[in-house]
PDB file of C-alpha atoms in Angstrom:
ATOM      1  CA  MET A  12       0.000   0.000   0.000  1.00  0.00           C
ATOM      2  CA  ARG A  13       1.307   3.422  -0.887  1.00  0.00           C
ATOM      3  CA  THR A  14       1.480   5.921   1.917  1.00  0.00           C
ATOM      4  CA  SER A  15       1.784   9.651   1.827  1.00  0.00           C
ATOM      5  CA  ILE A  16       3.262  11.986   4.378  1.00  0.00           C
ATOM      6  CA  VAL A  17       0.845  14.694   5.445  1.00  0.00           C
ATOM      7  CA  VAL A  18       1.865  17.714   7.449  1.00  0.00           C
ATOM      8  CA  GLU A  19      -0.978  19.585   9.113  1.00  0.00           C
ATOM      9  CA  GLU A  20      -0.203  22.946  10.613  1.00  0.00           C
ATOM     10  CA  HIS A  21      -1.872  25.570  12.694  1.00  0.00           C
ATOM     11  CA  GLY A  22      -0.789  28.978  11.466  1.00  0.00           C
ATOM     12  CA  ILE A  23       0.202  32.135  13.204  1.00  0.00           C
ATOM     13  CA  ASP A  24      -2.651  34.560  13.665  1.00  0.00           C
ATOM     14  CA  PRO A  25      -1.295  37.824  11.651  1.00  0.00           C
ATOM     15  CA  PHE A  26     -10.554  33.876  22.558  1.00  0.00           C
ATOM     16  CA  VAL A  27     -37.194  36.459  36.228  1.00  0.00           C
ATOM     17  CA  THR A  28     -39.399  33.562  35.677  1.00  0.00           C
ATOM     18  CA  SER A  29     -37.806  30.592  34.093  1.00  0.00           C
ATOM     19  CA  THR A  30     -38.867  29.741  30.560  1.00  0.00           C
ATOM     20  CA  SER A  31     -36.137  27.167  30.014  1.00  0.00           C
ATOM     21  CA  THR A  32     -36.790  23.682  28.679  1.00  0.00           C
ATOM     22  CA  SER A  33     -35.542  20.844  30.858  1.00  0.00           C
ATOM     23  CA  ARG A  34     -35.223  17.206  29.790  1.00  0.00           C
ATOM     24  CA  ARG A  35     -33.715  14.157  31.430  1.00  0.00           C
ATOM     25  CA  CYS A  36     -31.238  11.798  29.799  1.00  0.00           C
ATOM     26  CA  PRO A  37     -30.744   8.056  30.646  1.00  0.00           C
ATOM     27  CA  CYS A  38     -27.774   8.793  32.962  1.00  0.00           C
ATOM     28  CA  ARG A  39     -29.985  10.886  35.303  1.00  0.00           C
ATOM     29  CA  CYS A  40     -28.442  14.129  34.117  1.00  0.00           C
ATOM     30  CA  THR A  41     -30.740  16.894  33.000  1.00  0.00           C
ATOM     31  CA  TYR A  42     -30.037  19.070  30.015  1.00  0.00           C
ATOM     32  CA  ASN A  43     -31.569  22.523  29.923  1.00  0.00           C
ATOM     33  CA  VAL A  44     -32.264  24.952  27.102  1.00  0.00           C
ATOM     34  CA  PRO A  45     -32.521  28.354  28.842  1.00  0.00           C
ATOM     35  CA  SER A  46     -34.251  31.485  27.657  1.00  0.00           C
ATOM     36  CA  LEU A  47     -32.052  34.315  26.422  1.00  0.00           C
ATOM     37  CA  HIS A  48     -32.609  36.240  29.658  1.00  0.00           C
ATOM     38  CA  GLU A  49     -31.651  33.241  31.810  1.00  0.00           C
ATOM     39  CA  LEU A  50     -28.659  32.561  29.599  1.00  0.00           C
ATOM     40  CA  PHE A  51     -27.292  36.062  30.084  1.00  0.00           C
ATOM     41  CA  GLU A  52     -27.982  36.087  33.819  1.00  0.00           C
ATOM     42  CA  ARG A  53     -26.312  32.728  34.495  1.00  0.00           C
ATOM     43  CA  ASP A  54     -23.508  32.836  31.909  1.00  0.00           C
ATOM     44  CA  LYS A  55     -22.729  36.517  31.465  1.00  0.00           C
ATOM     45  CA  ARG A  56     -19.111  35.996  32.537  1.00  0.00           C
ATOM     46  CA  LEU A  57     -18.690  33.167  30.036  1.00  0.00           C
ATOM     47  CA  LEU A  58     -20.324  35.215  27.257  1.00  0.00           C
ATOM     48  CA  ARG A  59     -18.014  38.142  27.984  1.00  0.00           C
ATOM     49  CA  ALA A  60     -15.033  35.774  27.998  1.00  0.00           C
ATOM     50  CA  ILE A  61     -16.066  34.331  24.626  1.00  0.00           C
ATOM     51  CA  CYS A  62     -16.257  37.819  23.103  1.00  0.00           C
ATOM     52  CA  LEU A  63     -12.832  38.690  24.497  1.00  0.00           C
ATOM     53  CA  ILE A  64     -11.297  35.440  23.229  1.00  0.00           C
ATOM     54  CA  ILE A  65     -12.681  35.993  19.731  1.00  0.00           C
ATOM     55  CA  ILE A  66     -11.406  39.574  19.579  1.00  0.00           C
ATOM     56  CA  LEU A  67      -8.041  39.198  21.294  1.00  0.00           C
ATOM     57  CA  LEU A  68      -6.857  35.995  19.603  1.00  0.00           C
ATOM     58  CA  ASN A  69      -7.285  37.575  16.166  1.00  0.00           C
ATOM     59  CA  PHE A  70      -4.764  40.329  16.957  1.00  0.00           C
ATOM     60  CA  ASP A  71      -1.085  40.223  17.873  1.00  0.00           C
ATOM     61  CA  ILE A  72      -1.461  42.113  21.145  1.00  0.00           C
ATOM     62  CA  GLY A  73      -4.366  39.874  22.170  1.00  0.00           C
ATOM     63  CA  GLN A  74      -2.359  36.747  21.485  1.00  0.00           C
ATOM     64  CA  LYS A  75       0.278  37.992  23.926  1.00  0.00           C
ATOM     65  CA  VAL A  76      -2.336  38.624  26.601  1.00  0.00           C
ATOM     66  CA  LEU A  77      -3.897  35.174  26.129  1.00  0.00           C
ATOM     67  CA  TYR A  78      -0.658  33.394  25.225  1.00  0.00           C
ATOM     68  CA  PRO A  79      -1.322  30.176  27.241  1.00  0.00           C
ATOM     69  CA  PHE A  80      -4.773  29.847  25.671  1.00  0.00           C
ATOM     70  CA  LYS A  81      -3.276  30.445  22.226  1.00  0.00           C
ATOM     71  CA  LEU A  82      -0.832  27.578  22.784  1.00  0.00           C
ATOM     72  CA  PHE A  83      -3.658  25.369  24.094  1.00  0.00           C
ATOM     73  CA  SER A  84      -5.715  26.175  20.989  1.00  0.00           C
ATOM     74  CA  THR A  85      -2.781  25.251  18.729  1.00  0.00           C
ATOM     75  CA  TRP A  86      -2.048  22.043  20.618  1.00  0.00           C
ATOM     76  CA  ILE A  87      -5.617  20.738  20.499  1.00  0.00           C
ATOM     77  CA  HIS A  88      -5.950  21.711  16.811  1.00  0.00           C
ATOM     78  CA  GLU A  89      -2.853  19.688  15.924  1.00  0.00           C
ATOM     79  CA  LEU A  90      -3.975  16.830  18.154  1.00  0.00           C
ATOM     80  CA  PHE A  91      -7.172  16.441  16.121  1.00  0.00           C
ATOM     81  CA  HIS A  92      -5.124  16.268  12.914  1.00  0.00           C
ATOM     82  CA  GLY A  93      -3.174  13.449  14.525  1.00  0.00           C
ATOM     83  CA  ILE A  94      -6.288  11.633  15.732  1.00  0.00           C
ATOM     84  CA  ALA A  95      -7.757  11.843  12.223  1.00  0.00           C
ATOM     85  CA  ALA A  96      -4.588  10.312  10.802  1.00  0.00           C
ATOM     86  CA  LEU A  97      -4.899   7.406  13.225  1.00  0.00           C
ATOM     87  CA  LEU A  98      -8.573   6.921  12.284  1.00  0.00           C
ATOM     88  CA  VAL A  99      -7.745   6.471   8.585  1.00  0.00           C
ATOM     89  CA  GLY A 100      -5.054   3.921   9.365  1.00  0.00           C
ATOM     90  CA  GLY A 101      -2.053   6.235   9.485  1.00  0.00           C
ATOM     91  CA  SER A 102       0.306   7.282  12.246  1.00  0.00           C
ATOM     92  CA  ILE A 103       1.642  10.384  13.972  1.00  0.00           C
ATOM     93  CA  ARG A 104       5.345  10.974  13.414  1.00  0.00           C
ATOM     94  CA  TRP A 105       5.558  14.029  15.671  1.00  0.00           C
ATOM     95  CA  LEU A 106       3.539  16.992  16.897  1.00  0.00           C
ATOM     96  CA  ASN A 107       5.353  20.250  17.630  1.00  0.00           C
ATOM     97  CA  ILE A 108       4.331  23.616  19.079  1.00  0.00           C
ATOM     98  CA  TYR A 109       6.408  26.745  18.389  1.00  0.00           C
ATOM     99  CA  PRO A 110       6.946  29.984  20.388  1.00  0.00           C
ATOM    100  CA  ASN A 111       5.060  32.130  17.844  1.00  0.00           C
ATOM    101  CA  GLY A 112       1.888  30.144  18.489  1.00  0.00           C
ATOM    102  CA  SER A 113       2.028  28.002  15.366  1.00  0.00           C
ATOM    103  CA  GLY A 114       2.073  24.208  15.362  1.00  0.00           C
ATOM    104  CA  LEU A 115       2.792  21.257  13.123  1.00  0.00           C
ATOM    105  CA  ALA A 116       1.398  17.713  13.044  1.00  0.00           C
ATOM    106  CA  PHE A 117       3.576  15.441  10.907  1.00  0.00           C
ATOM    107  CA  THR A 118       1.592  12.329  10.013  1.00  0.00           C
ATOM    108  CA  SER A 119       1.801   9.347   7.691  1.00  0.00           C
ATOM    109  CA  ILE A 120      -1.469   8.208   6.073  1.00  0.00           C
ATOM    110  CA  PRO A 121      -2.577   5.796   3.327  1.00  0.00           C
ATOM    111  CA  ASP A 122      -2.534   7.432  -0.094  1.00  0.00           C
ATOM    112  CA  GLY A 123      -5.867   8.842  -1.246  1.00  0.00           C
ATOM    113  CA  ASP A 124      -7.805  12.078  -1.593  1.00  0.00           C
ATOM    114  CA  PHE A 125     -10.351  11.120   1.061  1.00  0.00           C
ATOM    115  CA  GLN A 126      -7.642  10.457   3.635  1.00  0.00           C
ATOM    116  CA  ARG A 127      -5.895  13.756   2.882  1.00  0.00           C
ATOM    117  CA  ALA A 128      -9.139  15.721   3.036  1.00  0.00           C
ATOM    118  CA  PHE A 129     -10.272  14.015   6.243  1.00  0.00           C
ATOM    119  CA  VAL A 130      -7.013  14.766   8.038  1.00  0.00           C
ATOM    120  CA  ALA A 131      -6.750  18.333   6.694  1.00  0.00           C
ATOM    121  CA  SER A 132     -10.286  19.265   7.771  1.00  0.00           C
ATOM    122  CA  SER A 133     -10.215  17.553  11.155  1.00  0.00           C
ATOM    123  CA  GLY A 134      -8.358  20.324  12.986  1.00  0.00           C
ATOM    124  CA  TYR A 135     -11.152  22.897  12.848  1.00  0.00           C
ATOM    125  CA  GLN A 136     -14.036  20.416  12.696  1.00  0.00           C
ATOM    126  CA  GLY A 137     -12.764  18.382  15.633  1.00  0.00           C
ATOM    127  CA  THR A 138     -12.181  21.376  17.879  1.00  0.00           C
ATOM    128  CA  SER A 139     -15.656  22.786  17.126  1.00  0.00           C
ATOM    129  CA  ILE A 140     -17.517  19.554  17.899  1.00  0.00           C
ATOM    130  CA  VAL A 141     -15.532  18.508  20.969  1.00  0.00           C
ATOM    131  CA  GLY A 142     -15.509  22.090  22.278  1.00  0.00           C
ATOM    132  CA  CYS A 143     -19.304  22.157  21.976  1.00  0.00           C
ATOM    133  CA  ILE A 144     -19.623  18.968  24.043  1.00  0.00           C
ATOM    134  CA  MET A 145     -17.207  20.354  26.624  1.00  0.00           C
ATOM    135  CA  LEU A 146     -19.226  23.576  26.936  1.00  0.00           C
ATOM    136  CA  MET A 147     -22.402  21.590  27.629  1.00  0.00           C
ATOM    137  CA  PHE A 148     -20.805  20.153  30.789  1.00  0.00           C
ATOM    138  CA  ARG A 149     -19.441  23.452  32.132  1.00  0.00           C
ATOM    139  CA  ARG A 150     -21.894  23.508  35.082  1.00  0.00           C
ATOM    140  CA  ASN A 151     -21.417  19.853  35.915  1.00  0.00           C
ATOM    141  CA  VAL A 152     -19.165  19.506  38.968  1.00  0.00           C
ATOM    142  CA  ARG A 153     -17.658  16.187  37.951  1.00  0.00           C
ATOM    143  CA  GLY A 154     -17.567  17.193  34.290  1.00  0.00           C
ATOM    144  CA  ALA A 155     -15.433  20.272  34.934  1.00  0.00           C
ATOM    145  CA  ARG A 156     -13.090  18.515  37.354  1.00  0.00           C
ATOM    146  CA  ILE A 157     -12.668  15.423  35.186  1.00  0.00           C
ATOM    147  CA  GLY A 158     -12.347  17.635  32.099  1.00  0.00           C
ATOM    148  CA  ASN A 159      -9.433  19.653  33.503  1.00  0.00           C
ATOM    149  CA  ILE A 160      -7.663  16.551  34.778  1.00  0.00           C
ATOM    150  CA  GLY A 161      -8.305  14.712  31.504  1.00  0.00           C
ATOM    151  CA  ILE A 162      -6.953  17.540  29.352  1.00  0.00           C
ATOM    152  CA  GLY A 163      -3.864  17.744  31.544  1.00  0.00           C
ATOM    153  CA  VAL A 164      -3.216  13.991  31.352  1.00  0.00           C
ATOM    154  CA  ILE A 165      -3.737  13.880  27.555  1.00  0.00           C
ATOM    155  CA  MET A 166      -1.356  16.822  27.187  1.00  0.00           C
ATOM    156  CA  LEU A 167       1.305  14.946  29.174  1.00  0.00           C
ATOM    157  CA  LEU A 168       0.734  11.787  27.114  1.00  0.00           C
ATOM    158  CA  THR A 169       1.234  13.680  23.850  1.00  0.00           C
ATOM    159  CA  CYS A 170       4.502  15.019  25.262  1.00  0.00           C
ATOM    160  CA  ALA A 171       5.650  11.487  26.020  1.00  0.00           C
ATOM    161  CA  LEU A 172       4.573  10.053  22.658  1.00  0.00           C
ATOM    162  CA  TYR A 173       4.722  12.730  19.969  1.00  0.00           C
ATOM    163  CA  VAL A 174       6.101  16.170  20.935  1.00  0.00           C
ATOM    164  CA  ARG A 175       9.741  16.421  19.868  1.00  0.00           C
ATOM    165  CA  ASN A 176      10.820  20.064  20.076  1.00  0.00           C
ATOM    166  CA  THR A 177      12.199  21.642  23.250  1.00  0.00           C
ATOM    167  CA  PHE A 178       9.761  24.532  23.426  1.00  0.00           C
ATOM    168  CA  GLY A 179       6.738  22.297  22.877  1.00  0.00           C
ATOM    169  CA  LEU A 180       7.861  19.847  25.541  1.00  0.00           C
ATOM    170  CA  SER A 181       8.602  22.511  28.130  1.00  0.00           C
ATOM    171  CA  VAL A 182       5.355  24.474  27.818  1.00  0.00           C
ATOM    172  CA  LEU A 183       3.045  21.485  27.336  1.00  0.00           C
ATOM    173  CA  ILE A 184       4.498  19.597  30.305  1.00  0.00           C
ATOM    174  CA  LEU A 185       4.066  22.714  32.452  1.00  0.00           C
ATOM    175  CA  MET A 186       0.505  23.263  31.191  1.00  0.00           C
ATOM    176  CA  GLY A 187      -0.378  19.583  31.574  1.00  0.00           C
ATOM    177  CA  LEU A 188       0.832  19.457  35.185  1.00  0.00           C
ATOM    178  CA  THR A 189      -0.903  22.747  35.976  1.00  0.00           C
ATOM    179  CA  LEU A 190      -4.252  21.557  34.600  1.00  0.00           C
ATOM    180  CA  THR A 191      -4.014  18.193  36.360  1.00  0.00           C
ATOM    181  CA  ILE A 192      -3.215  19.798  39.719  1.00  0.00           C
ATOM    182  CA  ALA A 193      -5.884  22.462  39.177  1.00  0.00           C
ATOM    183  CA  GLY A 194      -8.489  19.790  38.489  1.00  0.00           C
ATOM    184  CA  LEU A 195      -7.547  18.004  41.703  1.00  0.00           C
ATOM    185  CA  LYS A 196      -7.080  20.970  44.030  1.00  0.00           C
ATOM    186  CA  LEU A 197      -9.083  23.980  42.864  1.00  0.00           C
ATOM    187  CA  PRO A 198     -12.490  24.631  44.471  1.00  0.00           C
ATOM    188  CA  ARG A 199     -15.607  23.951  42.471  1.00  0.00           C
ATOM    189  CA  PHE A 200     -16.152  27.505  41.233  1.00  0.00           C
ATOM    190  CA  LEU A 201     -12.609  28.075  39.953  1.00  0.00           C
ATOM    191  CA  ASN A 202     -12.500  24.620  38.396  1.00  0.00           C
ATOM    192  CA  GLY A 203     -15.664  25.398  36.484  1.00  0.00           C
ATOM    193  CA  GLU A 204     -14.383  28.794  35.333  1.00  0.00           C
ATOM    194  CA  LEU A 205     -11.092  27.329  34.063  1.00  0.00           C
ATOM    195  CA  TYR A 206     -12.875  24.451  32.326  1.00  0.00           C
ATOM    196  CA  ALA A 207     -15.347  26.809  30.636  1.00  0.00           C
ATOM    197  CA  LEU A 208     -12.502  28.972  29.293  1.00  0.00           C
ATOM    198  CA  LEU A 209     -10.700  25.916  27.886  1.00  0.00           C
ATOM    199  CA  ALA A 210     -13.931  24.624  26.339  1.00  0.00           C
ATOM    200  CA  ALA A 211     -14.663  28.001  24.753  1.00  0.00           C
ATOM    201  CA  THR A 212     -11.107  28.283  23.411  1.00  0.00           C
ATOM    202  CA  CYS A 213     -11.420  24.826  21.859  1.00  0.00           C
ATOM    203  CA  CYS A 214     -14.835  25.459  20.318  1.00  0.00           C
ATOM    204  CA  LEU A 215     -13.833  28.869  18.936  1.00  0.00           C
ATOM    205  CA  ASN A 216     -10.656  27.625  17.247  1.00  0.00           C
ATOM    206  CA  ALA A 217     -11.838  28.428  13.704  1.00  0.00           C
ATOM    207  CA  ILE A 218     -13.237  31.818  14.729  1.00  0.00           C
ATOM    208  CA  THR A 219     -10.087  32.882  16.571  1.00  0.00           C
ATOM    209  CA  SER A 220      -8.109  31.793  13.498  1.00  0.00           C
ATOM    210  CA  ALA A 221     -10.395  33.634  11.078  1.00  0.00           C
ATOM    211  CA  LYS A 222      -7.632  35.993   9.959  1.00  0.00           C
ATOM    212  CA  VAL A 223      -5.392  33.069   9.015  1.00  0.00           C
ATOM    213  CA  LEU A 224      -8.201  31.116   7.363  1.00  0.00           C
ATOM    214  CA  LEU A 225      -9.296  34.012   5.180  1.00  0.00           C
ATOM    215  CA  THR A 226      -5.970  35.624   4.310  1.00  0.00           C
ATOM    216  CA  VAL A 227      -3.155  33.063   4.558  1.00  0.00           C
ATOM    217  CA  GLN A 228      -2.604  30.320   2.007  1.00  0.00           C
ATOM    218  CA  LYS A 229       1.010  29.449   2.734  1.00  0.00           C
ATOM    219  CA  GLN A 230       3.404  30.353   5.511  1.00  0.00           C
ATOM    220  CA  THR A 231       6.646  29.269   7.123  1.00  0.00           C
ATOM    221  CA  ILE A 232       6.153  26.939  10.077  1.00  0.00           C
ATOM    222  CA  GLY A 233       9.008  25.103  11.685  1.00  0.00           C
ATOM    223  CA  GLY A 234      11.396  26.574   9.136  1.00  0.00           C
ATOM    224  CA  VAL A 235       9.526  25.136   6.140  1.00  0.00           C
ATOM    225  CA  MET A 236       6.906  26.693   3.845  1.00  0.00           C
ATOM    226  CA  ARG A 237       3.556  24.941   4.428  1.00  0.00           C
ATOM    227  CA  SER A 238       0.092  25.183   2.882  1.00  0.00           C
ATOM    228  CA  SER A 239      -2.800  26.104   5.143  1.00  0.00           C
ATOM    229  CA  ASP A 240      -5.521  23.568   5.926  1.00  0.00           C
ATOM    230  CA  ALA A 241      -7.977  25.379   3.658  1.00  0.00           C
ATOM    231  CA  MET A 242      -5.428  25.448   0.832  1.00  0.00           C
ATOM    232  CA  THR A 243      -4.815  21.720   1.252  1.00  0.00           C
ATOM    233  CA  MET A 244      -8.553  21.160   0.892  1.00  0.00           C
ATOM    234  CA  GLU A 245      -8.553  23.242  -2.294  1.00  0.00           C
ATOM    235  CA  ASN A 246      -5.688  21.179  -3.719  1.00  0.00           C
ATOM    236  CA  VAL A 247      -7.552  17.949  -2.964  1.00  0.00           C
ATOM    237  CA  THR A 248     -11.097  18.924  -3.972  1.00  0.00           C
ATOM    238  CA  GLY A 249     -10.677  21.826  -6.395  1.00  0.00           C
ATOM    239  CA  ILE A 250     -13.100  23.918  -4.316  1.00  0.00           C
ATOM    240  CA  PRO A 251     -11.793  27.427  -3.432  1.00  0.00           C
ATOM    241  CA  ASN A 252     -10.094  27.517  -0.052  1.00  0.00           C
ATOM    242  CA  LYS A 253     -12.274  30.382   1.210  1.00  0.00           C
ATOM    243  CA  VAL A 254     -15.332  28.138   0.918  1.00  0.00           C
ATOM    244  CA  PHE A 255     -13.806  25.791   3.487  1.00  0.00           C
ATOM    245  CA  ALA A 256     -12.741  28.737   5.619  1.00  0.00           C
ATOM    246  CA  PHE A 257     -16.332  30.018   5.802  1.00  0.00           C
ATOM    247  CA  LEU A 258     -17.674  26.491   6.411  1.00  0.00           C
ATOM    248  CA  TRP A 259     -15.317  25.937   9.349  1.00  0.00           C
ATOM    249  CA  ILE A 260     -16.063  29.365  10.831  1.00  0.00           C
ATOM    250  CA  SER A 261     -19.804  28.722  10.445  1.00  0.00           C
ATOM    251  CA  LEU A 262     -19.475  25.324  12.114  1.00  0.00           C
ATOM    252  CA  ALA A 263     -17.604  26.919  15.018  1.00  0.00           C
ATOM    253  CA  ILE A 264     -20.367  29.523  15.449  1.00  0.00           C
ATOM    254  CA  ILE A 265     -23.113  26.870  15.402  1.00  0.00           C
ATOM    255  CA  MET A 266     -21.291  24.533  17.788  1.00  0.00           C
ATOM    256  CA  SER A 267     -20.474  27.404  20.162  1.00  0.00           C
ATOM    257  CA  ALA A 268     -24.142  28.428  20.240  1.00  0.00           C
ATOM    258  CA  LEU A 269     -25.261  24.854  20.928  1.00  0.00           C
ATOM    259  CA  GLY A 270     -22.670  24.472  23.661  1.00  0.00           C
ATOM    260  CA  VAL A 271     -23.783  27.680  25.364  1.00  0.00           C
ATOM    261  CA  PHE A 272     -27.544  27.075  25.071  1.00  0.00           C
ATOM    262  CA  ILE A 273     -27.616  23.382  26.030  1.00  0.00           C
ATOM    263  CA  VAL A 274     -26.378  22.686  29.555  1.00  0.00           C
ATOM    264  CA  VAL A 275     -25.979  19.221  31.087  1.00  0.00           C
ATOM    265  CA  GLU A 276     -26.382  19.219  34.857  1.00  0.00           C
ATOM    266  CA  SER A 277     -26.401  16.350  37.324  1.00  0.00           C
ATOM    267  CA  SER A 278     -28.956  16.117  40.139  1.00  0.00           C
ATOM    268  CA  GLU A 279     -26.215  17.315  42.507  1.00  0.00           C
ATOM    269  CA  ASP A 280     -25.675  20.456  40.425  1.00  0.00           C
ATOM    270  CA  GLN A 281     -29.410  21.153  40.271  1.00  0.00           C
ATOM    271  CA  THR A 282     -29.761  20.744  44.041  1.00  0.00           C
ATOM    272  CA  GLU A 283     -26.942  23.233  44.589  1.00  0.00           C
ATOM    273  CA  THR A 284     -28.502  25.690  42.133  1.00  0.00           C
ATOM    274  CA  LEU A 285     -31.891  25.411  43.834  1.00  0.00           C
ATOM    275  CA  ARG A 286     -30.266  25.884  47.254  1.00  0.00           C
ATOM    276  CA  ILE A 287     -28.498  29.052  46.123  1.00  0.00           C
ATOM    277  CA  SER A 288     -31.716  30.380  44.527  1.00  0.00           C
ATOM    278  CA  SER A 289     -33.653  29.607  47.708  1.00  0.00           C
ATOM    279  CA  ASP A 290     -31.083  31.393  49.846  1.00  0.00           C
ATOM    280  CA  GLU A 291     -31.314  34.451  47.611  1.00  0.00           C
ATOM    281  CA  GLU A 292     -35.119  34.490  47.817  1.00  0.00           C
ATOM    282  CA  ASP A 293     -35.042  34.251  51.636  1.00  0.00           C
ATOM    283  CA  VAL A 294     -32.849  37.348  51.968  1.00  0.00           C
ATOM    284  CA  PRO A 295     -34.972  40.247  53.342  1.00  0.00           C
ATOM    285  CA  GLU A 296     -35.503  43.383  51.339  1.00  0.00           C
ATOM    286  CA  ASP A 297     -33.218  45.395  53.632  1.00  0.00           C
ATOM    287  CA  GLN A 298     -30.383  42.920  53.002  1.00  0.00           C
ATOM    288  CA  GLY A 299     -27.892  45.755  52.652  1.00  0.00           C
ATOM    289  CA  LEU A 300     -28.537  46.962  56.276  1.00  0.00           C
ATOM    290  CA  ILE A 301     -26.976  45.574  59.442  1.00  0.00           C
ATOM    291  CA  SER A 302     -29.588  44.925  62.133  1.00  0.00           C
ATOM    292  CA  ALA A 303     -28.997  44.441  65.860  1.00  0.00           C
ATOM    293  CA  GLU A 304     -31.145  44.183  68.961  1.00  0.00           C
ATOM    294  CA  ILE A 305     -31.445  47.458  70.886  1.00  0.00           C
ATOM    295  CA  PRO A 306     -29.883  47.032  74.344  1.00  0.00           C
ATOM    296  CA  PRO A 307     -32.108  47.672  77.386  1.00  0.00           C
ATOM    297  CA  TRP A 308     -30.246  50.810  78.425  1.00  0.00           C
ATOM    298  CA  ALA A 309     -30.909  52.438  75.038  1.00  0.00           C
ATOM    299  CA  ARG A 310     -34.656  51.837  75.070  1.00  0.00           C
ATOM    300  CA  THR A 311     -36.975  54.709  75.872  1.00  0.00           C
TER     301      THR A 311
END
């Protein structure tokens, strides 16, 4: 069987009353579809974070501010290229991350247009779909904790198996250990906030790379001139690369919306939410005042 070497890269970018619908799934979790008002009230911090991620990661100064998230976005993008190569019967030779935020997945796959197209498109498609699923579990206590630990462990495994450059090894090992420890030690609230940011960064990969998708066809990555994912798709299918760019950006928008609107919560999470709501309702109207019993000597 003939095999072809495929290099997939991630380029440099030149992050009331309830009207919600609640349903129960077989695992006793409940997934909710909130109203727009509820969505903003409960997830306004996440929505603000998503807007900031989208804006900042498309500009140089923003990439410096969110540098760790930029590297995470690149790593998970390249990882999905590698997973796609394994699914079509190929292998991952190495997976490197570079200081400028770019990355390279060097894979070997069976020869064929379908295999090339599947691997080339998997970076943006995979991050959108998996990021959407991750966002759905952002309010699930176990989901957030297991998610952070799982991402950290997978990051460390990729370092052991595939990452071969010094910079990639150093930053990914540090990030992997940090996420694993955070998942184990951070309190529930902070764990959920960190997990939600990672999920949003993953889901928004195509949107935060919009500048690259729409304007870059080839660039130097790892010292070698490489074609972009969209350009690879054009070479394989004959369809203009901007068509794939818009398709991937559209998919990221749809998956992000689904991930934000549909929330999977366990019975434990719902009980905690109801308890907090009940506590808020029991607070008296003069909650901002400090009350104390008048001592006998002060009474008239």
